[in-house]
Amino acid sequence: MISRRSVVLTLTIATLSLASLPVLAASRNTNPVRLFDTDNDGTLDLAEVKKAASALFAKLDRDHDGTLDKRELAGRLSARELAAADPDHDGTLTMDEYLAVVEQRFNAANPDKDGTLDAKELNAGPGRALLRLMR
């Protein structure tokens, strides 16, 4: 037999879980320009992008060895992209190697070559690819 206390506890947990869904959805859909635009100019420059990517690198480097392997990258790069970004062919990316990929993706996402990315550029395919390396 299920106790009244178990039912109340289950309902409380379910209610709290449902209440947090809008917050979680909002955090995933938050404008990336607002998240990473440290100078508040409405765009992201390469320095802002690299700062965010560096922070993500540190977070992903769970074993704290200064590199990211395929597991730590968690699908952010395909096997082919990882191989291309890994000049020493050790199966990992150092911070410098990772930031080189970030810079390549930044340049691909910046078709007007103005040195900044706006929301429209970040929402295009190359911009979305860049964002996978930032968050």
mmCIF file of C-alpha atoms in Angstrom:
data_model
loop_
_atom_site.group_PDB
_atom_site.id
_atom_site.type_symbol
_atom_site.label_atom_id
_atom_site.label_comp_id
_atom_site.label_asym_id
_atom_site.label_seq_id
_atom_site.Cartn_x
_atom_site.Cartn_y
_atom_site.Cartn_z
ATOM 1 C CA MET A 1 0.000 0.000 0.000
ATOM 2 C CA ILE A 2 1.268 3.470 -0.878
ATOM 3 C CA SER A 3 1.387 5.862 2.014
ATOM 4 C CA ARG A 4 -0.088 9.340 1.929
ATOM 5 C CA ARG A 5 3.379 10.724 2.647
ATOM 6 C CA SER A 6 4.811 8.994 -0.464
ATOM 7 C CA VAL A 7 2.053 10.403 -2.642
ATOM 8 C CA VAL A 8 2.556 13.930 -1.294
ATOM 9 C CA LEU A 9 6.321 13.673 -1.760
ATOM 10 C CA THR A 10 5.935 12.393 -5.329
ATOM 11 C CA LEU A 11 3.489 15.176 -6.207
ATOM 12 C CA THR A 12 5.775 17.798 -4.664
ATOM 13 C CA ILE A 13 8.777 16.584 -6.664
ATOM 14 C CA ALA A 14 6.722 16.485 -9.875
ATOM 15 C CA THR A 15 5.415 20.011 -9.282
ATOM 16 C CA LEU A 16 8.882 21.389 -8.593
ATOM 17 C CA SER A 17 10.268 19.636 -11.670
ATOM 18 C CA LEU A 18 7.561 21.056 -13.916
ATOM 19 C CA ALA A 19 8.033 24.520 -12.469
ATOM 20 C CA SER A 20 11.705 24.488 -13.510
ATOM 21 C CA LEU A 21 11.015 23.570 -17.157
ATOM 22 C CA PRO A 22 10.424 27.159 -18.346
ATOM 23 C CA VAL A 23 13.679 28.235 -16.707
ATOM 24 C CA LEU A 24 15.593 25.416 -18.395
ATOM 25 C CA ALA A 25 13.998 26.151 -21.760
ATOM 26 C CA ALA A 26 14.748 29.840 -21.400
ATOM 27 C CA SER A 27 18.403 29.167 -20.601
ATOM 28 C CA ARG A 28 18.792 27.056 -23.749
ATOM 29 C CA ASN A 29 17.066 29.671 -25.885
ATOM 30 C CA THR A 30 18.830 32.687 -24.410
ATOM 31 C CA ASN A 31 20.278 35.037 -26.975
ATOM 32 C CA PRO A 32 23.957 34.069 -27.250
ATOM 33 C CA VAL A 33 24.928 37.651 -27.986
ATOM 34 C CA ARG A 34 23.563 38.685 -24.594
ATOM 35 C CA LEU A 35 25.308 35.767 -22.893
ATOM 36 C CA PHE A 36 28.795 36.462 -24.233
ATOM 37 C CA ASP A 37 28.794 40.169 -25.199
ATOM 38 C CA THR A 38 31.071 41.503 -22.465
ATOM 39 C CA ASP A 39 31.414 44.982 -23.983
ATOM 40 C CA ASN A 40 27.633 45.279 -24.539
ATOM 41 C CA ASP A 41 27.914 46.431 -28.155
ATOM 42 C CA GLY A 42 25.285 43.981 -29.427
ATOM 43 C CA THR A 43 27.806 41.766 -31.256
ATOM 44 C CA LEU A 44 30.483 39.206 -30.463
ATOM 45 C CA ASP A 45 34.076 39.767 -31.477
ATOM 46 C CA LEU A 46 36.752 37.084 -31.608
ATOM 47 C CA ALA A 47 38.072 37.910 -28.127
ATOM 48 C CA GLU A 48 34.598 37.462 -26.581
ATOM 49 C CA VAL A 49 34.094 34.213 -28.477
ATOM 50 C CA LYS A 50 37.492 32.859 -27.408
ATOM 51 C CA LYS A 51 36.823 33.826 -23.795
ATOM 52 C CA ALA A 52 33.571 31.825 -23.809
ATOM 53 C CA ALA A 53 35.213 28.906 -25.633
ATOM 54 C CA SER A 54 38.094 28.882 -23.130
ATOM 55 C CA ALA A 55 35.644 28.704 -20.244
ATOM 56 C CA LEU A 56 33.843 25.804 -21.916
ATOM 57 C CA PHE A 57 37.164 24.052 -22.579
ATOM 58 C CA ALA A 58 37.998 24.228 -18.866
ATOM 59 C CA LYS A 59 34.554 22.873 -17.973
ATOM 60 C CA LEU A 60 34.777 20.007 -20.488
ATOM 61 C CA ASP A 61 38.302 19.016 -19.380
ATOM 62 C CA ARG A 62 36.990 16.754 -16.623
ATOM 63 C CA ASP A 63 40.293 14.972 -16.027
ATOM 64 C CA HIS A 64 42.156 18.309 -15.906
ATOM 65 C CA ASP A 65 44.943 17.137 -18.199
ATOM 66 C CA GLY A 66 44.823 20.267 -20.380
ATOM 67 C CA THR A 67 43.364 18.455 -23.376
ATOM 68 C CA LEU A 68 39.984 17.375 -24.680
ATOM 69 C CA ASP A 69 39.473 13.916 -26.121
ATOM 70 C CA LYS A 70 36.568 12.629 -28.173
ATOM 71 C CA ARG A 71 34.585 11.738 -25.047
ATOM 72 C CA GLU A 72 35.109 15.130 -23.430
ATOM 73 C CA LEU A 73 34.187 16.948 -26.656
ATOM 74 C CA ALA A 74 30.797 15.196 -26.454
ATOM 75 C CA GLY A 75 29.922 15.487 -30.135
ATOM 76 C CA ARG A 76 30.935 19.125 -30.553
ATOM 77 C CA LEU A 77 33.305 18.040 -33.351
ATOM 78 C CA SER A 78 32.927 15.140 -35.752
ATOM 79 C CA ALA A 79 35.709 12.547 -35.911
ATOM 80 C CA ARG A 80 36.906 14.130 -39.155
ATOM 81 C CA GLU A 81 36.903 17.632 -37.639
ATOM 82 C CA LEU A 82 38.797 16.371 -34.587
ATOM 83 C CA ALA A 83 41.411 14.701 -36.797
ATOM 84 C CA ALA A 84 41.828 17.884 -38.862
ATOM 85 C CA ALA A 85 42.212 20.020 -35.723
ATOM 86 C CA ASP A 86 44.748 17.643 -34.151
ATOM 87 C CA PRO A 87 48.097 18.385 -35.845
ATOM 88 C CA ASP A 88 50.092 16.058 -33.584
ATOM 89 C CA HIS A 89 47.569 13.217 -34.130
ATOM 90 C CA ASP A 90 47.384 12.286 -30.456
ATOM 91 C CA GLY A 91 43.567 12.116 -30.446
ATOM 92 C CA THR A 92 43.192 15.161 -28.207
ATOM 93 C CA LEU A 93 42.994 18.923 -28.548
ATOM 94 C CA THR A 94 44.988 21.331 -26.423
ATOM 95 C CA MET A 95 43.516 24.716 -25.592
ATOM 96 C CA ASP A 96 45.463 26.281 -28.491
ATOM 97 C CA GLU A 97 44.228 23.638 -30.941
ATOM 98 C CA TYR A 98 40.656 24.061 -29.701
ATOM 99 C CA LEU A 99 40.839 27.849 -30.020
ATOM 100 C CA ALA A 100 42.212 27.488 -33.558
ATOM 101 C CA VAL A 101 39.024 25.609 -34.471
ATOM 102 C CA VAL A 102 36.987 28.308 -32.723
ATOM 103 C CA GLU A 103 38.726 30.986 -34.798
ATOM 104 C CA GLN A 104 38.118 29.056 -38.027
ATOM 105 C CA ARG A 105 34.434 28.735 -37.166
ATOM 106 C CA PHE A 106 34.262 32.409 -36.185
ATOM 107 C CA ASN A 107 35.646 33.376 -39.596
ATOM 108 C CA ALA A 108 33.204 31.037 -41.359
ATOM 109 C CA ALA A 109 30.320 32.598 -39.413
ATOM 110 C CA ASN A 110 31.438 36.131 -40.349
ATOM 111 C CA PRO A 111 30.678 36.381 -44.084
ATOM 112 C CA ASP A 112 30.781 40.191 -44.124
ATOM 113 C CA LYS A 113 34.286 40.064 -42.576
ATOM 114 C CA ASP A 114 33.528 42.943 -40.201
ATOM 115 C CA GLY A 115 35.152 41.159 -37.251
ATOM 116 C CA THR A 116 31.930 40.785 -35.285
ATOM 117 C CA LEU A 117 28.990 38.403 -35.200
ATOM 118 C CA ASP A 118 25.421 39.522 -34.705
ATOM 119 C CA ALA A 119 22.401 37.379 -33.833
ATOM 120 C CA LYS A 120 21.582 36.755 -37.496
ATOM 121 C CA GLU A 121 25.084 35.424 -38.200
ATOM 122 C CA LEU A 122 24.994 33.247 -35.085
ATOM 123 C CA ASN A 123 21.665 31.752 -36.137
ATOM 124 C CA ALA A 124 23.030 30.670 -39.533
ATOM 125 C CA GLY A 125 24.625 27.231 -39.891
ATOM 126 C CA PRO A 126 28.257 28.334 -39.371
ATOM 127 C CA GLY A 127 27.220 30.414 -36.359
ATOM 128 C CA ARG A 128 25.424 27.473 -34.784
ATOM 129 C CA ALA A 129 28.540 25.343 -35.363
ATOM 130 C CA LEU A 130 30.582 27.992 -33.552
ATOM 131 C CA LEU A 131 28.122 28.131 -30.652
ATOM 132 C CA ARG A 132 28.622 24.375 -30.053
ATOM 133 C CA LEU A 133 32.204 25.244 -29.109
ATOM 134 C CA MET A 134 31.123 28.031 -26.751
ATOM 135 C CA ARG A 135 28.312 26.540 -24.668
#
